[in-house]
Amino acid sequence: MLAAAAGAEWDLVGRIARRHRVEGLVWNALREAGAAVPEEAGERLQAAAGRITRQNLALTAESLRLTELLDRAEVRHLFVKGISLGVLAYGSISPKMGWDIDLLVPPSSIGAAADLLDSAGYRLLLPRGPRGRERLELWHLHWKESVWEKPGGPTVELHSRLNDNILLLPDTGLDSPSQRVEVTKGRFLATLRTDELFAYLCVHGASSAWFRLKWIADVGALIGGCPPDEIERLYRRAGQLGAGRAPALALLLCERLFATPLPPELAAELRSDRVNRWLLAIALRKLAGRTMTAELEDKLLGTGTLHLMQFALHPGFKFKYAELRRRLVSPLDRVAVPLPPALAFLYPLVAISRRLGLRGR
């Protein structure tokens, strides 16, 4: 750390940290290592870390308020990622940057949870449109989350499942083993048990090609204190849960970026798979290179390989077919033009006609 800091280009460090949303983690690491940081760069990182801490305090308070409302209404729920993950991975709510609250409820409770969010001052952002609220349950049949915003407050992503492709972690959710995490003195949030949480974080990051360093940093921190044999156990368990190749990619990235110790036999096994190596190369390109300080969508075809690699996250034709079907038709098409199940095969035509109509406006 000290050697790297001594030769750092601090303007570049700041831009990378902002792009990857790790300013709080960078500032904490530099401070704990006693690294010499130029005054201006240090002030910027310290100010960003302060903003992240204040935001996390607000997210913690709102998460606790929501859990009280949901408990009172007897709506089962879990928080995924966010504040509870920050405590588990870093031992504190402070350093991990967050901007939203990921809340998982049963599909049967979407209406009740939506009513609670309405009463708590939130408004529905996605699905958008005048009939979005009316067709919210239809939306959740085809999309894992709806998005809610509180004016002047946080965003809530209301999940009815953890993944859009139901073949990834098919049985992981509210009925999975869970744990209660103390996020402030005597106050707790419920989240997935570490085995299931590790598998979910791997799938979440891999589904976006790990294009933000914060996602793999969270995984690295979560398993950072684990001995190699425990890391292998987590990997095998994630495979049993249906995480596909995502855990392999996560461990290869942790080994490459953070020198996470893997059992030699496991490391050799992961690297022997050419698809794993291809996925690793794509993820590294999304983390560094021409998108090191720029968002993917700001570059020509920046998200192209991201969509392509998602087809490789799970072996087998069935998964790829399910992924293709999911991508052919947007949930917005299903909400805009509800069809009876017998006519669902017409949705690709609906999608094409809607896109042509939108372009013609």
mmCIF file of C-alpha atoms in Angstrom:
data_model
loop_
_atom_site.group_PDB
_atom_site.id
_atom_site.type_symbol
_atom_site.label_atom_id
_atom_site.label_comp_id
_atom_site.label_asym_id
_atom_site.label_seq_id
_atom_site.Cartn_x
_atom_site.Cartn_y
_atom_site.Cartn_z
ATOM 1 C CA MET A 1 0.000 0.000 0.000
ATOM 2 C CA LEU A 2 2.706 2.502 0.998
ATOM 3 C CA ALA A 3 4.786 1.761 -2.094
ATOM 4 C CA ALA A 4 1.745 2.126 -4.361
ATOM 5 C CA ALA A 5 0.749 5.393 -2.682
ATOM 6 C CA ALA A 6 4.235 6.821 -3.067
ATOM 7 C CA GLY A 7 4.060 6.643 -6.851
ATOM 8 C CA ALA A 8 0.354 7.322 -7.321
ATOM 9 C CA GLU A 9 -1.133 9.766 -9.823
ATOM 10 C CA TRP A 10 -3.594 11.232 -7.332
ATOM 11 C CA ASP A 11 -5.907 12.895 -9.821
ATOM 12 C CA LEU A 12 -6.293 9.546 -11.567
ATOM 13 C CA VAL A 13 -6.811 7.764 -8.227
ATOM 14 C CA GLY A 14 -9.631 10.173 -7.401
ATOM 15 C CA ARG A 15 -11.347 9.707 -10.766
ATOM 16 C CA ILE A 16 -11.088 5.915 -10.552
ATOM 17 C CA ALA A 17 -12.454 5.915 -7.007
ATOM 18 C CA ARG A 18 -15.428 8.073 -8.035
ATOM 19 C CA ARG A 19 -16.206 5.942 -11.087
ATOM 20 C CA HIS A 20 -16.080 2.732 -9.057
ATOM 21 C CA ARG A 21 -17.766 4.227 -5.958
ATOM 22 C CA VAL A 22 -14.994 3.199 -3.575
ATOM 23 C CA GLU A 23 -13.878 6.604 -2.269
ATOM 24 C CA GLY A 24 -14.734 5.675 1.321
ATOM 25 C CA LEU A 25 -12.840 2.393 1.072
ATOM 26 C CA VAL A 26 -9.816 4.090 -0.520
ATOM 27 C CA TRP A 27 -9.697 6.818 2.119
ATOM 28 C CA ASN A 28 -9.981 4.315 4.991
ATOM 29 C CA ALA A 29 -7.238 2.120 3.530
ATOM 30 C CA LEU A 30 -4.873 5.064 3.029
ATOM 31 C CA ARG A 31 -5.527 6.357 6.526
ATOM 32 C CA GLU A 32 -5.042 2.965 8.185
ATOM 33 C CA ALA A 33 -1.797 2.412 6.256
ATOM 34 C CA GLY A 34 -0.484 5.861 7.224
ATOM 35 C CA ALA A 35 0.138 6.684 3.570
ATOM 36 C CA ALA A 36 1.311 10.159 2.608
ATOM 37 C CA VAL A 37 -1.391 11.738 0.448
ATOM 38 C CA PRO A 38 -1.091 15.193 -1.154
ATOM 39 C CA GLU A 39 -3.240 17.676 0.733
ATOM 40 C CA GLU A 40 -5.681 18.466 -2.061
ATOM 41 C CA ALA A 41 -6.225 14.815 -3.013
ATOM 42 C CA GLY A 42 -6.579 13.843 0.640
ATOM 43 C CA GLU A 43 -9.167 16.540 1.279
ATOM 44 C CA ARG A 44 -11.246 15.376 -1.693
ATOM 45 C CA LEU A 45 -11.157 11.732 -0.596
ATOM 46 C CA GLN A 46 -11.888 12.630 3.017
ATOM 47 C CA ALA A 47 -14.833 14.806 1.997
ATOM 48 C CA ALA A 48 -16.217 11.996 -0.179
ATOM 49 C CA ALA A 49 -15.816 9.506 2.674
ATOM 50 C CA GLY A 50 -17.692 11.894 4.948
ATOM 51 C CA ARG A 51 -20.556 12.187 2.458
ATOM 52 C CA ILE A 52 -20.741 8.397 2.188
ATOM 53 C CA THR A 53 -20.893 8.028 5.970
ATOM 54 C CA ARG A 54 -23.691 10.600 6.253
ATOM 55 C CA GLN A 55 -25.625 8.929 3.453
ATOM 56 C CA ASN A 56 -25.224 5.544 5.118
ATOM 57 C CA LEU A 57 -26.537 6.929 8.394
ATOM 58 C CA ALA A 58 -29.641 8.103 6.549
ATOM 59 C CA LEU A 59 -29.992 4.737 4.777
ATOM 60 C CA THR A 60 -29.641 2.931 8.103
ATOM 61 C CA ALA A 61 -32.355 5.034 9.726
ATOM 62 C CA GLU A 62 -34.696 4.526 6.771
ATOM 63 C CA SER A 63 -34.014 0.778 6.602
ATOM 64 C CA LEU A 64 -34.869 0.452 10.292
ATOM 65 C CA ARG A 65 -38.045 2.480 9.774
ATOM 66 C CA LEU A 66 -39.097 0.263 6.870
ATOM 67 C CA THR A 67 -38.401 -2.948 8.783
ATOM 68 C CA GLU A 68 -40.622 -1.707 11.610
ATOM 69 C CA LEU A 69 -43.440 -0.922 9.162
ATOM 70 C CA LEU A 70 -43.105 -4.303 7.458
ATOM 71 C CA ASP A 71 -42.942 -6.185 10.768
ATOM 72 C CA ARG A 72 -46.055 -4.380 11.976
ATOM 73 C CA ALA A 73 -47.869 -5.369 8.773
ATOM 74 C CA GLU A 74 -46.542 -8.941 9.097
ATOM 75 C CA VAL A 75 -44.828 -8.785 5.700
ATOM 76 C CA ARG A 76 -41.832 -11.096 5.590
ATOM 77 C CA HIS A 77 -38.736 -9.383 4.221
ATOM 78 C CA LEU A 78 -34.964 -9.390 3.921
ATOM 79 C CA PHE A 79 -32.474 -6.651 3.111
ATOM 80 C CA VAL A 80 -29.872 -7.650 0.520
ATOM 81 C CA LYS A 81 -26.576 -5.807 -0.011
ATOM 82 C CA GLY A 82 -26.655 -2.301 1.452
ATOM 83 C CA ILE A 83 -26.182 -1.500 5.126
ATOM 84 C CA SER A 84 -26.303 -5.065 6.454
ATOM 85 C CA LEU A 85 -23.634 -6.142 3.953
ATOM 86 C CA GLY A 86 -21.459 -3.197 4.959
ATOM 87 C CA VAL A 87 -21.464 -4.404 8.560
ATOM 88 C CA LEU A 88 -20.760 -8.019 7.608
ATOM 89 C CA ALA A 89 -17.977 -7.184 5.142
ATOM 90 C CA TYR A 90 -16.328 -4.141 6.746
ATOM 91 C CA GLY A 91 -17.521 -4.214 10.345
ATOM 92 C CA SER A 92 -19.154 -0.799 9.995
ATOM 93 C CA ILE A 93 -21.943 0.988 8.152
ATOM 94 C CA SER A 94 -19.552 3.798 7.182
ATOM 95 C CA PRO A 95 -17.157 3.007 4.305
ATOM 96 C CA LYS A 96 -19.260 1.129 1.754
ATOM 97 C CA MET A 97 -21.006 3.512 -0.625
ATOM 98 C CA GLY A 98 -24.729 3.001 -1.112
ATOM 99 C CA TRP A 99 -27.541 5.023 -2.620
ATOM 100 C CA ASP A 100 -30.529 2.688 -2.379
ATOM 101 C CA ILE A 101 -32.230 0.069 -0.227
ATOM 102 C CA ASP A 102 -32.690 -3.416 -1.686
ATOM 103 C CA LEU A 103 -35.719 -5.008 -0.076
ATOM 104 C CA LEU A 104 -36.906 -8.554 -0.782
ATOM 105 C CA VAL A 105 -40.537 -9.566 -0.079
ATOM 106 C CA PRO A 106 -42.661 -12.524 -1.220
ATOM 107 C CA PRO A 107 -44.385 -12.117 -4.602
ATOM 108 C CA SER A 108 -47.708 -12.466 -2.785
ATOM 109 C CA SER A 109 -46.846 -9.428 -0.642
ATOM 110 C CA ILE A 110 -45.956 -6.999 -3.433
ATOM 111 C CA GLY A 111 -49.291 -5.200 -3.112
ATOM 112 C CA ALA A 112 -48.993 -4.875 0.678
ATOM 113 C CA ALA A 113 -45.362 -3.700 0.452
ATOM 114 C CA ALA A 114 -46.322 -1.166 -2.242
ATOM 115 C CA ASP A 115 -49.073 0.204 -0.013
ATOM 116 C CA LEU A 116 -46.570 0.590 2.829
ATOM 117 C CA LEU A 117 -44.116 2.422 0.573
ATOM 118 C CA ASP A 118 -46.938 4.689 -0.592
ATOM 119 C CA SER A 119 -47.827 5.488 3.010
ATOM 120 C CA ALA A 120 -44.160 6.059 3.850
ATOM 121 C CA GLY A 121 -43.896 8.816 1.230
ATOM 122 C CA TYR A 122 -42.459 6.898 -1.733
ATOM 123 C CA ARG A 123 -43.603 7.146 -5.343
ATOM 124 C CA LEU A 124 -43.279 4.502 -8.033
ATOM 125 C CA LEU A 125 -40.587 5.178 -10.658
ATOM 126 C CA LEU A 126 -40.492 1.810 -12.450
ATOM 127 C CA PRO A 127 -42.705 0.570 -13.985
ATOM 128 C CA ARG A 128 -43.387 4.083 -15.157
ATOM 129 C CA GLY A 129 -46.561 5.446 -16.651
ATOM 130 C CA PRO A 130 -50.060 6.203 -15.390
ATOM 131 C CA ARG A 131 -50.954 2.506 -15.077
ATOM 132 C CA GLY A 132 -47.693 1.361 -13.519
ATOM 133 C CA ARG A 133 -49.133 1.024 -10.022
ATOM 134 C CA GLU A 134 -52.208 -0.786 -11.298
ATOM 135 C CA ARG A 135 -50.068 -3.346 -13.141
ATOM 136 C CA LEU A 136 -47.341 -3.687 -10.539
ATOM 137 C CA GLU A 137 -47.983 -7.362 -9.829
ATOM 138 C CA LEU A 138 -47.909 -8.123 -13.565
ATOM 139 C CA TRP A 139 -44.564 -6.310 -13.748
ATOM 140 C CA HIS A 140 -43.164 -8.438 -10.925
ATOM 141 C CA LEU A 141 -44.133 -11.612 -12.741
ATOM 142 C CA HIS A 142 -41.523 -10.753 -15.376
ATOM 143 C CA TRP A 143 -39.026 -8.493 -13.597
ATOM 144 C CA LYS A 144 -37.297 -8.980 -10.266
ATOM 145 C CA GLU A 145 -37.811 -5.468 -8.903
ATOM 146 C CA SER A 146 -39.779 -2.268 -9.012
ATOM 147 C CA VAL A 147 -38.139 1.059 -8.156
ATOM 148 C CA TRP A 148 -39.501 3.562 -5.651
ATOM 149 C CA GLU A 149 -38.239 7.025 -4.773
ATOM 150 C CA LYS A 150 -38.847 9.234 -1.778
ATOM 151 C CA PRO A 151 -38.493 12.944 -2.634
ATOM 152 C CA GLY A 152 -35.389 14.163 -0.859
ATOM 153 C CA GLY A 153 -34.756 10.654 0.414
ATOM 154 C CA PRO A 154 -33.434 7.284 -0.726
ATOM 155 C CA THR A 155 -34.484 4.945 -3.514
ATOM 156 C CA VAL A 156 -35.954 1.549 -2.688
ATOM 157 C CA GLU A 157 -35.636 -1.382 -5.056
ATOM 158 C CA LEU A 158 -38.510 -3.661 -4.108
ATOM 159 C CA HIS A 159 -37.612 -7.226 -5.069
ATOM 160 C CA SER A 160 -39.961 -10.150 -5.450
ATOM 161 C CA ARG A 161 -37.017 -12.397 -6.372
ATOM 162 C CA LEU A 162 -33.254 -12.054 -6.528
ATOM 163 C CA ASN A 163 -32.594 -12.591 -10.254
ATOM 164 C CA ASP A 164 -34.425 -11.946 -13.507
ATOM 165 C CA ASN A 165 -33.371 -15.328 -14.911
ATOM 166 C CA ILE A 166 -35.036 -17.811 -12.584
ATOM 167 C CA LEU A 167 -32.470 -20.503 -13.429
ATOM 168 C CA LEU A 168 -29.843 -18.615 -11.405
ATOM 169 C CA LEU A 169 -30.197 -19.326 -7.671
ATOM 170 C CA PRO A 170 -33.695 -20.708 -8.295
ATOM 171 C CA ASP A 171 -34.430 -21.609 -4.674
ATOM 172 C CA THR A 172 -32.602 -18.764 -2.921
ATOM 173 C CA GLY A 173 -34.797 -16.105 -1.370
ATOM 174 C CA LEU A 174 -37.027 -15.480 1.601
ATOM 175 C CA ASP A 175 -37.230 -19.152 2.533
ATOM 176 C CA SER A 176 -33.440 -19.459 2.598
ATOM 177 C CA PRO A 177 -31.493 -19.431 5.885
ATOM 178 C CA SER A 178 -31.083 -15.874 7.130
ATOM 179 C CA GLN A 179 -29.277 -13.879 9.807
ATOM 180 C CA ARG A 180 -29.922 -10.721 11.794
ATOM 181 C CA VAL A 181 -27.210 -8.071 11.579
ATOM 182 C CA GLU A 182 -26.803 -5.409 14.268
ATOM 183 C CA VAL A 183 -26.494 -2.173 12.282
ATOM 184 C CA THR A 184 -26.672 0.166 15.257
ATOM 185 C CA LYS A 185 -26.794 -0.546 18.977
ATOM 186 C CA GLY A 186 -29.632 -2.953 19.674
ATOM 187 C CA ARG A 187 -31.189 -2.513 16.190
ATOM 188 C CA PHE A 188 -31.081 -5.253 13.581
ATOM 189 C CA LEU A 189 -31.768 -5.875 9.892
ATOM 190 C CA ALA A 190 -32.425 -9.337 8.480
ATOM 191 C CA THR A 191 -30.416 -10.554 5.501
ATOM 192 C CA LEU A 192 -29.359 -13.807 3.863
ATOM 193 C CA ARG A 193 -27.026 -16.185 5.667
ATOM 194 C CA THR A 194 -23.420 -15.847 4.529
ATOM 195 C CA ASP A 195 -23.510 -18.922 2.252
ATOM 196 C CA GLU A 196 -26.523 -17.641 0.316
ATOM 197 C CA LEU A 197 -25.342 -14.038 0.481
ATOM 198 C CA PHE A 198 -21.986 -14.967 -1.078
ATOM 199 C CA ALA A 199 -23.747 -16.821 -3.903
ATOM 200 C CA TYR A 200 -26.104 -13.896 -4.513
ATOM 201 C CA LEU A 201 -23.311 -11.298 -4.526
ATOM 202 C CA CYS A 202 -21.403 -13.389 -7.065
ATOM 203 C CA VAL A 203 -24.414 -13.605 -9.385
ATOM 204 C CA HIS A 204 -25.246 -9.922 -8.948
ATOM 205 C CA GLY A 205 -21.717 -8.795 -9.822
ATOM 206 C CA ALA A 206 -21.234 -11.243 -12.676
ATOM 207 C CA SER A 207 -24.569 -10.244 -14.229
ATOM 208 C CA SER A 208 -23.068 -6.763 -14.717
ATOM 209 C CA ALA A 209 -19.584 -8.018 -15.668
ATOM 210 C CA TRP A 210 -18.283 -6.612 -12.353
ATOM 211 C CA PHE A 211 -17.958 -3.212 -14.015
ATOM 212 C CA ARG A 212 -17.768 -1.468 -10.618
ATOM 213 C CA LEU A 213 -14.890 -2.254 -8.292
ATOM 214 C CA LYS A 214 -17.163 -1.806 -5.255
ATOM 215 C CA TRP A 215 -19.008 -5.055 -6.044
ATOM 216 C CA ILE A 216 -15.949 -7.295 -6.091
ATOM 217 C CA ALA A 217 -14.497 -5.331 -3.163
ATOM 218 C CA ASP A 218 -17.573 -6.329 -1.139
ATOM 219 C CA VAL A 219 -17.046 -10.004 -1.986
ATOM 220 C CA GLY A 220 -13.335 -9.750 -1.224
ATOM 221 C CA ALA A 221 -14.061 -8.140 2.147
ATOM 222 C CA LEU A 222 -16.768 -10.675 3.004
ATOM 223 C CA ILE A 223 -14.427 -13.643 2.473
ATOM 224 C CA GLY A 224 -11.225 -11.799 3.388
ATOM 225 C CA GLY A 225 -10.906 -13.383 6.822
ATOM 226 C CA CYS A 226 -11.797 -16.886 5.646
ATOM 227 C CA PRO A 227 -9.153 -19.618 5.425
ATOM 228 C CA PRO A 228 -8.712 -21.213 1.989
ATOM 229 C CA ASP A 229 -10.736 -24.309 2.857
ATOM 230 C CA GLU A 230 -13.709 -22.149 3.936
ATOM 231 C CA ILE A 231 -13.492 -20.196 0.667
ATOM 232 C CA GLU A 232 -13.651 -23.483 -1.222
ATOM 233 C CA ARG A 233 -16.663 -24.551 0.846
ATOM 234 C CA LEU A 234 -18.453 -21.294 -0.009
ATOM 235 C CA TYR A 235 -17.652 -21.839 -3.675
ATOM 236 C CA ARG A 236 -18.987 -25.413 -3.685
ATOM 237 C CA ARG A 237 -22.099 -24.380 -1.800
ATOM 238 C CA ALA A 238 -22.775 -21.553 -4.282
ATOM 239 C CA GLY A 239 -22.604 -24.125 -7.065
ATOM 240 C CA GLN A 240 -25.166 -26.280 -5.285
ATOM 241 C CA LEU A 241 -27.434 -23.236 -4.985
ATOM 242 C CA GLY A 242 -27.347 -22.721 -8.762
ATOM 243 C CA ALA A 243 -24.976 -19.756 -9.096
ATOM 244 C CA GLY A 244 -23.414 -21.137 -12.273
ATOM 245 C CA ARG A 245 -20.011 -19.754 -13.207
ATOM 246 C CA ALA A 246 -20.459 -16.543 -11.196
ATOM 247 C CA PRO A 247 -18.619 -17.783 -8.051
ATOM 248 C CA ALA A 248 -15.675 -18.983 -10.142
ATOM 249 C CA LEU A 249 -15.386 -15.562 -11.760
ATOM 250 C CA ALA A 250 -15.652 -13.823 -8.377
ATOM 251 C CA LEU A 251 -12.864 -15.914 -6.834
ATOM 252 C CA LEU A 252 -10.576 -15.467 -9.837
ATOM 253 C CA LEU A 253 -11.090 -11.692 -9.594
ATOM 254 C CA CYS A 254 -10.441 -11.702 -5.832
ATOM 255 C CA GLU A 255 -7.249 -13.682 -6.363
ATOM 256 C CA ARG A 256 -6.113 -11.322 -9.119
ATOM 257 C CA LEU A 257 -7.047 -8.011 -7.462
ATOM 258 C CA PHE A 258 -6.686 -8.697 -3.744
ATOM 259 C CA ALA A 259 -4.353 -11.734 -3.608
ATOM 260 C CA THR A 260 -7.124 -13.708 -1.899
ATOM 261 C CA PRO A 261 -5.589 -17.103 -1.038
ATOM 262 C CA LEU A 262 -7.320 -19.936 -2.888
ATOM 263 C CA PRO A 263 -6.515 -23.618 -2.415
ATOM 264 C CA PRO A 264 -4.064 -24.479 -5.232
ATOM 265 C CA GLU A 265 -6.243 -27.292 -6.555
ATOM 266 C CA LEU A 266 -9.303 -25.047 -6.650
ATOM 267 C CA ALA A 267 -7.408 -22.228 -8.353
ATOM 268 C CA ALA A 268 -6.139 -24.651 -11.008
ATOM 269 C CA GLU A 269 -9.664 -26.004 -11.499
ATOM 270 C CA LEU A 270 -11.135 -22.542 -12.004
ATOM 271 C CA ARG A 271 -8.422 -21.448 -14.438
ATOM 272 C CA SER A 272 -8.671 -24.665 -16.465
ATOM 273 C CA ASP A 273 -12.129 -23.690 -17.730
ATOM 274 C CA ARG A 274 -11.703 -21.582 -20.880
ATOM 275 C CA VAL A 275 -15.107 -19.921 -20.357
ATOM 276 C CA ASN A 276 -14.002 -18.822 -16.892
ATOM 277 C CA ARG A 277 -10.854 -17.338 -18.423
ATOM 278 C CA TRP A 278 -12.907 -15.512 -21.052
ATOM 279 C CA LEU A 279 -15.265 -14.114 -18.435
ATOM 280 C CA LEU A 280 -12.314 -12.991 -16.329
ATOM 281 C CA ALA A 281 -10.762 -11.156 -19.273
ATOM 282 C CA ILE A 282 -14.032 -9.323 -19.974
ATOM 283 C CA ALA A 283 -14.487 -8.339 -16.321
ATOM 284 C CA LEU A 284 -10.954 -6.979 -16.101
ATOM 285 C CA ARG A 285 -11.524 -4.923 -19.246
ATOM 286 C CA LYS A 286 -14.709 -3.450 -17.742
ATOM 287 C CA LEU A 287 -12.863 -2.552 -14.546
ATOM 288 C CA ALA A 288 -9.840 -1.015 -16.226
ATOM 289 C CA GLY A 289 -8.709 0.047 -19.681
ATOM 290 C CA ARG A 290 -10.830 2.622 -21.481
ATOM 291 C CA THR A 291 -13.639 2.365 -18.908
ATOM 292 C CA MET A 292 -11.360 2.764 -15.892
ATOM 293 C CA THR A 293 -12.596 6.309 -15.288
ATOM 294 C CA ALA A 294 -15.639 6.411 -17.629
ATOM 295 C CA GLU A 295 -19.059 4.803 -17.411
ATOM 296 C CA LEU A 296 -19.653 1.939 -19.832
ATOM 297 C CA GLU A 297 -22.524 3.681 -21.591
ATOM 298 C CA ASP A 298 -20.239 6.618 -22.371
ATOM 299 C CA LYS A 299 -18.153 4.398 -24.654
ATOM 300 C CA LEU A 300 -19.173 3.013 -28.041
ATOM 301 C CA LEU A 301 -20.439 -0.555 -27.531
ATOM 302 C CA GLY A 302 -19.317 -0.286 -23.909
ATOM 303 C CA THR A 303 -22.126 -2.537 -22.703
ATOM 304 C CA GLY A 304 -22.065 -4.931 -25.662
ATOM 305 C CA THR A 305 -19.879 -7.664 -24.194
ATOM 306 C CA LEU A 306 -21.647 -7.233 -20.863
ATOM 307 C CA HIS A 307 -24.881 -8.507 -22.404
ATOM 308 C CA LEU A 308 -23.064 -11.226 -24.322
ATOM 309 C CA MET A 309 -21.245 -12.630 -21.304
ATOM 310 C CA GLN A 310 -24.514 -13.079 -19.391
ATOM 311 C CA PHE A 311 -25.339 -15.992 -21.685
ATOM 312 C CA ALA A 312 -22.208 -17.764 -20.397
ATOM 313 C CA LEU A 313 -22.947 -17.469 -16.690
ATOM 314 C CA HIS A 314 -24.615 -20.872 -16.587
ATOM 315 C CA PRO A 315 -23.841 -23.873 -18.787
ATOM 316 C CA GLY A 316 -26.510 -25.535 -20.858
ATOM 317 C CA PHE A 317 -28.968 -24.623 -23.587
ATOM 318 C CA LYS A 318 -31.935 -24.218 -21.238
ATOM 319 C CA PHE A 319 -30.341 -21.260 -19.487
ATOM 320 C CA LYS A 320 -29.328 -19.584 -22.744
ATOM 321 C CA TYR A 321 -32.829 -20.026 -24.158
ATOM 322 C CA ALA A 322 -34.356 -18.511 -21.017
ATOM 323 C CA GLU A 323 -31.925 -15.598 -21.247
ATOM 324 C CA LEU A 324 -32.763 -15.028 -24.918
ATOM 325 C CA ARG A 325 -36.500 -15.034 -24.214
ATOM 326 C CA ARG A 326 -35.974 -12.591 -21.357
ATOM 327 C CA ARG A 327 -34.077 -10.207 -23.611
ATOM 328 C CA LEU A 328 -36.433 -10.351 -26.588
ATOM 329 C CA VAL A 329 -39.294 -8.771 -24.666
ATOM 330 C CA SER A 330 -39.089 -5.979 -22.100
ATOM 331 C CA PRO A 331 -41.383 -6.124 -19.061
ATOM 332 C CA LEU A 332 -42.480 -2.655 -20.185
ATOM 333 C CA ASP A 333 -44.011 -4.310 -23.258
ATOM 334 C CA ARG A 334 -45.942 -6.756 -21.081
ATOM 335 C CA VAL A 335 -47.232 -3.975 -18.849
ATOM 336 C CA ALA A 336 -48.153 -1.701 -21.767
ATOM 337 C CA VAL A 337 -49.952 -4.463 -23.685
ATOM 338 C CA PRO A 338 -51.266 -7.170 -21.327
ATOM 339 C CA LEU A 339 -52.035 -10.342 -23.269
ATOM 340 C CA PRO A 340 -53.676 -13.544 -22.032
ATOM 341 C CA PRO A 341 -51.237 -16.436 -21.486
ATOM 342 C CA ALA A 342 -52.474 -18.187 -24.639
ATOM 343 C CA LEU A 343 -51.242 -15.218 -26.735
ATOM 344 C CA ALA A 344 -47.947 -14.645 -24.918
ATOM 345 C CA PHE A 345 -46.068 -15.920 -27.981
ATOM 346 C CA LEU A 346 -46.997 -12.645 -29.704
ATOM 347 C CA TYR A 347 -44.898 -10.500 -27.382
ATOM 348 C CA PRO A 348 -41.849 -10.346 -29.701
ATOM 349 C CA LEU A 349 -44.131 -8.735 -32.317
ATOM 350 C CA VAL A 350 -45.493 -6.362 -29.669
ATOM 351 C CA ALA A 351 -41.930 -5.420 -28.726
ATOM 352 C CA ILE A 352 -40.958 -4.718 -32.354
ATOM 353 C CA SER A 353 -44.080 -2.662 -33.078
ATOM 354 C CA ARG A 354 -43.685 -0.619 -29.891
ATOM 355 C CA ARG A 355 -40.065 0.182 -30.662
ATOM 356 C CA LEU A 356 -40.878 1.176 -34.221
ATOM 357 C CA GLY A 357 -43.725 3.333 -32.907
ATOM 358 C CA LEU A 358 -41.531 5.008 -30.316
ATOM 359 C CA ARG A 359 -38.850 5.770 -32.902
ATOM 360 C CA GLY A 360 -41.420 7.268 -35.226
ATOM 361 C CA ARG A 361 -42.496 9.862 -32.689
#
